[in-house]
CSV table of N, CA and C in Angstrom, one decimal:
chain,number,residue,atom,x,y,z
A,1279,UNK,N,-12.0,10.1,-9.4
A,1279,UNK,CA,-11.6,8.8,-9.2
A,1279,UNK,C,-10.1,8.7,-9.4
A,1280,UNK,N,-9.7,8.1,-8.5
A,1280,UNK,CA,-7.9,7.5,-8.5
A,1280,UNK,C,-7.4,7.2,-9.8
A,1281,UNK,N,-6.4,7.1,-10.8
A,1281,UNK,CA,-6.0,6.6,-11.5
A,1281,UNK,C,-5.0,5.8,-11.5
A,1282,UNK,N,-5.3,4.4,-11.9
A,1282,UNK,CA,-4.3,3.5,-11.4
A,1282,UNK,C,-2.9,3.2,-12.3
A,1283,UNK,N,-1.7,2.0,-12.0
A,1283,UNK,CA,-1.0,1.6,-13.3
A,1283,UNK,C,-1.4,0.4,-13.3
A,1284,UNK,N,-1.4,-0.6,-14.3
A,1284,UNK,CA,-1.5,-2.1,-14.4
A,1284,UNK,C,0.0,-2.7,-14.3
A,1285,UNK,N,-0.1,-3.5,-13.3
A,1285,UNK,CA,1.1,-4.9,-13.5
A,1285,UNK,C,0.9,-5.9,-13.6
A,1286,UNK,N,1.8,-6.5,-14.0
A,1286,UNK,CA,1.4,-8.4,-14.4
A,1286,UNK,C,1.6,-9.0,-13.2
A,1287,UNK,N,2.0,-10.2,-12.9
A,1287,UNK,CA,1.8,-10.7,-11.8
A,1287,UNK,C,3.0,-11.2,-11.6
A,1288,UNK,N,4.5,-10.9,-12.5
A,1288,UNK,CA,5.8,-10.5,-11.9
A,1288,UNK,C,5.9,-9.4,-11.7
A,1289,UNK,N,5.2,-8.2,-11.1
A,1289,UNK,CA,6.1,-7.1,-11.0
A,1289,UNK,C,6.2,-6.1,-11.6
A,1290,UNK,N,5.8,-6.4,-13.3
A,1290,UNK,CA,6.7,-5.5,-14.1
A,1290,UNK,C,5.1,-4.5,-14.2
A,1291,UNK,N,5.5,-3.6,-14.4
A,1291,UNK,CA,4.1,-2.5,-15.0
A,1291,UNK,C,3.9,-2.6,-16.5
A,1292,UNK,N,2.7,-2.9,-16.9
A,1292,UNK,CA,2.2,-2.7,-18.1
A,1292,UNK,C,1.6,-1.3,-18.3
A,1293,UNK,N,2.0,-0.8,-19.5
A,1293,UNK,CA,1.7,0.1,-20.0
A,1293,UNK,C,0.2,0.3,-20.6
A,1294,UNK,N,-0.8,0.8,-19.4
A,1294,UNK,CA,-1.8,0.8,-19.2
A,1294,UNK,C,-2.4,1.6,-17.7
A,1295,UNK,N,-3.4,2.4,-17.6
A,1295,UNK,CA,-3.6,2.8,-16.6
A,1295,UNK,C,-5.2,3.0,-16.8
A,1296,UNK,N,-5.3,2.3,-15.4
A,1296,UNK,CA,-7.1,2.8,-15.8
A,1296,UNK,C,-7.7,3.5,-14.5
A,1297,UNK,N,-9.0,3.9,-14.7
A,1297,UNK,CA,-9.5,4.6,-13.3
A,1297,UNK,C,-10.2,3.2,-12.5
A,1298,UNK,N,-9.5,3.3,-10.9
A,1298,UNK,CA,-9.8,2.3,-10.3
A,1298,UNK,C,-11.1,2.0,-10.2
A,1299,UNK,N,-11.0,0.3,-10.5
A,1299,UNK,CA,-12.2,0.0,-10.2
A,1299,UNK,C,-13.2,-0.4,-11.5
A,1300,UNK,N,-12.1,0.1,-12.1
A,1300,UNK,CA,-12.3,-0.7,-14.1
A,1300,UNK,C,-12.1,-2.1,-14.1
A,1301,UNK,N,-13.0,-2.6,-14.9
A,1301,UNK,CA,-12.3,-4.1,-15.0
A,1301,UNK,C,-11.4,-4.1,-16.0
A,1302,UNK,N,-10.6,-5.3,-14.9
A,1302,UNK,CA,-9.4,-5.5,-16.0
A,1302,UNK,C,-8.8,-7.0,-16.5
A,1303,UNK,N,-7.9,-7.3,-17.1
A,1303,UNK,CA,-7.9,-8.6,-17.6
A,1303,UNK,C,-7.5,-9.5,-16.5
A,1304,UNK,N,-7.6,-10.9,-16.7
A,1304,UNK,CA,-7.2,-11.8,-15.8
A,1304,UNK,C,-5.3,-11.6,-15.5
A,1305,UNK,N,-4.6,-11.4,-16.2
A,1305,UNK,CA,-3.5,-11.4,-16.0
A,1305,UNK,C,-2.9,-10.0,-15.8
A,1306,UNK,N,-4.3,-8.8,-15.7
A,1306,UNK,CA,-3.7,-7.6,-15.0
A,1306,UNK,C,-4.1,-7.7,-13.6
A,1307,UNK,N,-2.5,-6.8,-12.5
A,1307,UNK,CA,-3.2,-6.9,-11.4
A,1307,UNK,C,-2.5,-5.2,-11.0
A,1308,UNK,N,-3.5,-4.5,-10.6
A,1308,UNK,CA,-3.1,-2.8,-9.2
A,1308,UNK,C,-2.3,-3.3,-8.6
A,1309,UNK,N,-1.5,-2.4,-7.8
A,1309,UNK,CA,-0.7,-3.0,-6.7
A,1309,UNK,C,-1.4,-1.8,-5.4
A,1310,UNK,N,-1.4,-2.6,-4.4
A,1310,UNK,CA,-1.7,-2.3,-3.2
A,1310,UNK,C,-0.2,-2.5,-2.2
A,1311,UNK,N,-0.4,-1.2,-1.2
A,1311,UNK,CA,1.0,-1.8,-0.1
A,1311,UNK,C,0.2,-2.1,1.2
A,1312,UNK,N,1.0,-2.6,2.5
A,1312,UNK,CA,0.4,-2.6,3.5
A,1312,UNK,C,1.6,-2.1,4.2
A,1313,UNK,N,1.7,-1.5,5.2
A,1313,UNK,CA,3.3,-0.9,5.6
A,1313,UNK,C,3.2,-1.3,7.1
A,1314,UNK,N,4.2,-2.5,8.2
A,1314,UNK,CA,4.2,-2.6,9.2
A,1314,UNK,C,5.2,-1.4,9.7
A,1315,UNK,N,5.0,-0.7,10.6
A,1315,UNK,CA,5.7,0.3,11.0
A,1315,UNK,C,5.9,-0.1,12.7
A,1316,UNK,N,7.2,-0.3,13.2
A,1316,UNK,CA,7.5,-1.2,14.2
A,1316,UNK,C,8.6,-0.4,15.2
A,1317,UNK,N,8.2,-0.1,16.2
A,1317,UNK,CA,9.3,0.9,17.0
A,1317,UNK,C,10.2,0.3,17.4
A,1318,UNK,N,10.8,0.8,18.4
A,1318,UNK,CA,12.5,0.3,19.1
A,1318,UNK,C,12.2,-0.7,20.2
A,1319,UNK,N,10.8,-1.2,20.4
A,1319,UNK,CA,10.4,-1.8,21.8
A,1319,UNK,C,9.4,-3.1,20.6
A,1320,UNK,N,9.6,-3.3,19.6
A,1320,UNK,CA,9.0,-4.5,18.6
A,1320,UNK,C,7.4,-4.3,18.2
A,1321,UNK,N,7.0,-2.8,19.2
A,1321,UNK,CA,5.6,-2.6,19.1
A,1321,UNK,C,5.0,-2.6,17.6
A,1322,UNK,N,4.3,-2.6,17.0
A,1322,UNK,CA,3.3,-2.6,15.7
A,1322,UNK,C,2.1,-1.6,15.7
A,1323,UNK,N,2.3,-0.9,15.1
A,1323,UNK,CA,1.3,0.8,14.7
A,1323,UNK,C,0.3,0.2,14.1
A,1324,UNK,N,-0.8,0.0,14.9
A,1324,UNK,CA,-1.8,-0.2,14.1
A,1324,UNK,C,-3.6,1.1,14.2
A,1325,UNK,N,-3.7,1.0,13.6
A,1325,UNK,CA,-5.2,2.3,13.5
A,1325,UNK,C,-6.6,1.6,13.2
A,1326,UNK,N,-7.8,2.3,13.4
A,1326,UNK,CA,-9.0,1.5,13.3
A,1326,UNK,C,-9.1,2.2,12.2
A,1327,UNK,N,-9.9,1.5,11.0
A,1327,UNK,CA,-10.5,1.8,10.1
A,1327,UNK,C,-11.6,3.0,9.8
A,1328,UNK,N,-11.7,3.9,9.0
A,1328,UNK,CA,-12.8,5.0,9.9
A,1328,UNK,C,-14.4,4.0,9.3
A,1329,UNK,N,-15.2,4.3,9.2
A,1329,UNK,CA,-16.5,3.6,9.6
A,1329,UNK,C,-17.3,4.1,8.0
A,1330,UNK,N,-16.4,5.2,7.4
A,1330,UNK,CA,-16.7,5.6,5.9
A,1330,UNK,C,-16.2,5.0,4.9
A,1331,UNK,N,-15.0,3.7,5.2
A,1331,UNK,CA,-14.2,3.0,4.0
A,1331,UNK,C,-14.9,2.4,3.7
A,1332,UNK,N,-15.0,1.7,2.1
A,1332,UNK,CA,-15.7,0.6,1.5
A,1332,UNK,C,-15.9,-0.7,1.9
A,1333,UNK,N,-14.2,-0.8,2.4
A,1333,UNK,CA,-14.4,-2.6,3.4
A,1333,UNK,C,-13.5,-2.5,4.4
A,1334,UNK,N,-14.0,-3.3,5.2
A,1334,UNK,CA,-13.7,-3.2,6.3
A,1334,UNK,C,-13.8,-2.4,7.7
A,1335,UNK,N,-14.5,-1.7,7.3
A,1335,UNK,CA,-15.1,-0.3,8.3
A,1335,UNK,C,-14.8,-0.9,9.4
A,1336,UNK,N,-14.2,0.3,10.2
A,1336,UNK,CA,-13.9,-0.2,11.9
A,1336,UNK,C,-13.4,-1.3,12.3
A,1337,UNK,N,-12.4,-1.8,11.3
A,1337,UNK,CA,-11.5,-2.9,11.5
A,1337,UNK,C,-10.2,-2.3,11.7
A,1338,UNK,N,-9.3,-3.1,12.7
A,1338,UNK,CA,-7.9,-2.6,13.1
A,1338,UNK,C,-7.0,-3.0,12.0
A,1339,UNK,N,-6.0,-2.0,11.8
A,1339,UNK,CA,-5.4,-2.5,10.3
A,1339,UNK,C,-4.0,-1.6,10.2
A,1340,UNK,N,-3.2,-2.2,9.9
A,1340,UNK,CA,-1.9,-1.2,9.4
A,1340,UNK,C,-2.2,-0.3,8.4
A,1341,UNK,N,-1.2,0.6,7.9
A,1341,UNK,CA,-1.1,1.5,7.0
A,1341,UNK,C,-1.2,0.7,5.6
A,1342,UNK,N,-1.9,1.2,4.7
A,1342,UNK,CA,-2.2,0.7,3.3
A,1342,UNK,C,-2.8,1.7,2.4
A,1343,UNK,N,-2.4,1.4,1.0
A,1343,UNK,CA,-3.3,2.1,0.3
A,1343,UNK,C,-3.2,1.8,-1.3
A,1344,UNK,N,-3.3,1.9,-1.9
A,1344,UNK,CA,-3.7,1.6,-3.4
A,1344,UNK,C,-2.3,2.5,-4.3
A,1345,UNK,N,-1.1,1.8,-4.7
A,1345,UNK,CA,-0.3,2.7,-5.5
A,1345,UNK,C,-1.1,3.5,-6.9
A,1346,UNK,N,-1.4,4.8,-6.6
A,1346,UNK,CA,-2.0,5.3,-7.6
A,1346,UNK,C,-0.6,6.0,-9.2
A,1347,UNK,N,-1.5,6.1,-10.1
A,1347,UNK,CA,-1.0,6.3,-11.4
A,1347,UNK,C,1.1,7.3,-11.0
A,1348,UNK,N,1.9,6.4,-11.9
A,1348,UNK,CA,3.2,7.4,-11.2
A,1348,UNK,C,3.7,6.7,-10.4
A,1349,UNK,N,3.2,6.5,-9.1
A,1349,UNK,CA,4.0,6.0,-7.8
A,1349,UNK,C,4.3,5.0,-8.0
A,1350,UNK,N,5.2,4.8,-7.5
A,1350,UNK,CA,5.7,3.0,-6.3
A,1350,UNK,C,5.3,2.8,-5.7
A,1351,UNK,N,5.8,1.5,-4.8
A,1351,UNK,CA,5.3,1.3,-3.6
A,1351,UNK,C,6.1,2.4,-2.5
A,1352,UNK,N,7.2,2.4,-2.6
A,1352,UNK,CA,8.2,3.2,-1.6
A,1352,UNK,C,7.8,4.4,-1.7
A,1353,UNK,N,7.2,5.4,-2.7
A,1353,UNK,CA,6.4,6.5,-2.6
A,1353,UNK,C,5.2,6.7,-1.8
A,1354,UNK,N,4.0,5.7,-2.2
A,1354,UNK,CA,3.2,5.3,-1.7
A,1354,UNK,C,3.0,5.0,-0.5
A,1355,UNK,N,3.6,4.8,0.1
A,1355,UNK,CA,4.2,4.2,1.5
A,1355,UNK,C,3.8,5.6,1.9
A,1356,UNK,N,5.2,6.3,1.6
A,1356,UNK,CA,5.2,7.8,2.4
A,1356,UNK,C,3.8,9.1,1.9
A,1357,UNK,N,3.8,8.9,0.8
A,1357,UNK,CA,2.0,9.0,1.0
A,1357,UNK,C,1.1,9.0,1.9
A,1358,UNK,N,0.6,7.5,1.9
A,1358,UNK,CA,0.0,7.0,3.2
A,1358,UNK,C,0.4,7.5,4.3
A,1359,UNK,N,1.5,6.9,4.8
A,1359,UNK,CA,2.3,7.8,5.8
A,1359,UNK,C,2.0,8.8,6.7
A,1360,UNK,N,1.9,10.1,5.3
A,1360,UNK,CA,1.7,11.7,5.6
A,1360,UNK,C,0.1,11.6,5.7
A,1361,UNK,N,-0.7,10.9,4.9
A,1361,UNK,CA,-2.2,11.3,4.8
A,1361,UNK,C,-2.5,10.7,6.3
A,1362,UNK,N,-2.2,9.5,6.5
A,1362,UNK,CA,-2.7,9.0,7.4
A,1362,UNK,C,-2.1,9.1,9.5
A,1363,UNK,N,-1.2,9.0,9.1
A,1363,UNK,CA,-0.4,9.3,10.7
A,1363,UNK,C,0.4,10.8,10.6
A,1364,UNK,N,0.5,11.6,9.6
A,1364,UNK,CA,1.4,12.5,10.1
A,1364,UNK,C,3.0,12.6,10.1
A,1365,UNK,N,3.4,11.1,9.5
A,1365,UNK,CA,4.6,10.6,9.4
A,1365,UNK,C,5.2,10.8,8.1
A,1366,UNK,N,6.4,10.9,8.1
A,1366,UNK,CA,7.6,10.7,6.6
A,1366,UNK,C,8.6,9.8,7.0
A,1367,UNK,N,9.0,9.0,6.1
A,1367,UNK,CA,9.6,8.2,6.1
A,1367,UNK,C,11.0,8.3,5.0
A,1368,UNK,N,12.7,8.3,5.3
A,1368,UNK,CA,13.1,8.2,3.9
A,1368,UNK,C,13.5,6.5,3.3
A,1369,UNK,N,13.6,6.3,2.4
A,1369,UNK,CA,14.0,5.0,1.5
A,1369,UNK,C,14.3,3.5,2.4
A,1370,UNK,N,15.4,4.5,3.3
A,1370,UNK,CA,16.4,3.5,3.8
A,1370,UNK,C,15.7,3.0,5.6
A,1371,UNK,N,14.5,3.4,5.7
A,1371,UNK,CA,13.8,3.0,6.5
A,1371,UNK,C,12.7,2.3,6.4
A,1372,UNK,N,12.6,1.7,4.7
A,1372,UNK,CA,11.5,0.7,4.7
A,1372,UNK,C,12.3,0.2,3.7
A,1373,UNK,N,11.7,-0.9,3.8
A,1373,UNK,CA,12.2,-2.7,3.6
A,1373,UNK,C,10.8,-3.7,3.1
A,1374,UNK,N,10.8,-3.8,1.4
A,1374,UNK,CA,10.1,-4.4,1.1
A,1374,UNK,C,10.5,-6.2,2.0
A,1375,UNK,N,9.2,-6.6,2.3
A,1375,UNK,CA,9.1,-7.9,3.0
A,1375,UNK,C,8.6,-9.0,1.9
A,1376,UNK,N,7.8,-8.9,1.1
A,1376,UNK,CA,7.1,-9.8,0.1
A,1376,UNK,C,6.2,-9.6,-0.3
A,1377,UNK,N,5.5,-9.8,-1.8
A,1377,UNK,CA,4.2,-9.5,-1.9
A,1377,UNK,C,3.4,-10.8,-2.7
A,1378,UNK,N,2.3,-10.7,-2.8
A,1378,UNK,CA,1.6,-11.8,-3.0
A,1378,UNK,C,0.4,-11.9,-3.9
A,1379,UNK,N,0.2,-12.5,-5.0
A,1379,UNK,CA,-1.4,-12.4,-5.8
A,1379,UNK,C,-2.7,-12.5,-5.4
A,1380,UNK,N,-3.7,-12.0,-5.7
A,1380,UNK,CA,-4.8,-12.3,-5.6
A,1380,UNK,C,-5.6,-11.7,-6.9
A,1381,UNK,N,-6.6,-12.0,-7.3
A,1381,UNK,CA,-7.3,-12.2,-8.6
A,1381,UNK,C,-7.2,-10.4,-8.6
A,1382,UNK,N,-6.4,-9.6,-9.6
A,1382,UNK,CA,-6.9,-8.1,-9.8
A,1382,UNK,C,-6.2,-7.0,-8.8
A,1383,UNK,N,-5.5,-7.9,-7.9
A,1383,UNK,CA,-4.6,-7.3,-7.4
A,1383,UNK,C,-2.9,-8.1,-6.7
A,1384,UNK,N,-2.6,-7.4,-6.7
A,1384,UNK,CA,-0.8,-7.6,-6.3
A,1384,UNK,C,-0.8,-7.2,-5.1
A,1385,UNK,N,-0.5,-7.6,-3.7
A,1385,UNK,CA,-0.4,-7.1,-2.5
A,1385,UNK,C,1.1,-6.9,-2.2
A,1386,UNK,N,1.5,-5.9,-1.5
A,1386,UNK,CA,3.1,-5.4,-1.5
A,1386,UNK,C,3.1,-5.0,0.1
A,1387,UNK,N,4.0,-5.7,0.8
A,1387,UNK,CA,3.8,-5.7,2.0
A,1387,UNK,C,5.3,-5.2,2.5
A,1388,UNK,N,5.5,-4.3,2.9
A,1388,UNK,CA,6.7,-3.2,3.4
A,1388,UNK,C,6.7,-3.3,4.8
A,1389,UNK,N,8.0,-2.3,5.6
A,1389,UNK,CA,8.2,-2.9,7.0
A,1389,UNK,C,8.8,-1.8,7.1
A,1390,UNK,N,8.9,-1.3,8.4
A,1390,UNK,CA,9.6,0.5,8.3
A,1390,UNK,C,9.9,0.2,9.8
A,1391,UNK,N,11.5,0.2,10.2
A,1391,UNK,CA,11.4,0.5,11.8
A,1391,UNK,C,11.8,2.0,12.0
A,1392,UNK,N,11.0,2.5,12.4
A,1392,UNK,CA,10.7,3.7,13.0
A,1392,UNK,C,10.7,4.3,14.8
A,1393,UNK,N,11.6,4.8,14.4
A,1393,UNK,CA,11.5,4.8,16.8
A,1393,UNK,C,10.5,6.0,16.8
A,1394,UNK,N,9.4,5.2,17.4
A,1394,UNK,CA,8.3,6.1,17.7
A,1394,UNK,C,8.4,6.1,19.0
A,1395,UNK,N,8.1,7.7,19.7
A,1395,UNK,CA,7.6,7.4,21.0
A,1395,UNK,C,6.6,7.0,21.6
């Protein structure tokens, strides 16, 4: 199982890490990214879900994944990236956009223009 870090709900990481999917307190939240990746023509990279994920099976969805124990988001990102499309990304090609609460989790929403062919 993944090993996560805990953050509060500004941002900061608390010193704590648990294996995903532990409960945790009301004012701990994971952070998750979602990565829009956007070519030279305004296009948007999106992939189907494989049909084995927990939620959402076979739903269309950008790049995402769960910052595990250590990472950032900007790591994470290029993580995802590599596991999932084949892609690397460096720093100055993604651009945190905003992120947002929800009960247990922190959503981190990134943006990467990338000239894909």
């Amino acid at each position: 199982m993944e090993q996560v870090d805990l953050w509060d709900e500004n941002r900061t990481k608390i010193l704590r890490t648990i294996t995903r999917g532990d409960e945790i307190a009301p004012y701990e939240r994971r952070v998750s990214i979602h990565c829009y990746i956007i070519n030279s023509k305004g296009e948007i990279l999106i992939q189907k879900r494989s049909l084995n994920e927990t939620h959402f099976q076979g739903w269309w969805s950008t790049l995402g994944g769960a910052v595990t124990h250590g990472m950032n988001s900007f790591e994470t990102v290029n993580i995802e990236a590599q596991e999932e499309l084949g892609l690397k990304f460096n720093n100055e090609q993604i651009k945190w956009i905003l992120s947002f609460k929800r009960p247990k989790i922190l959503l981190m929403f990134m943006l990467s223009m990338r000239m894909l062919i």
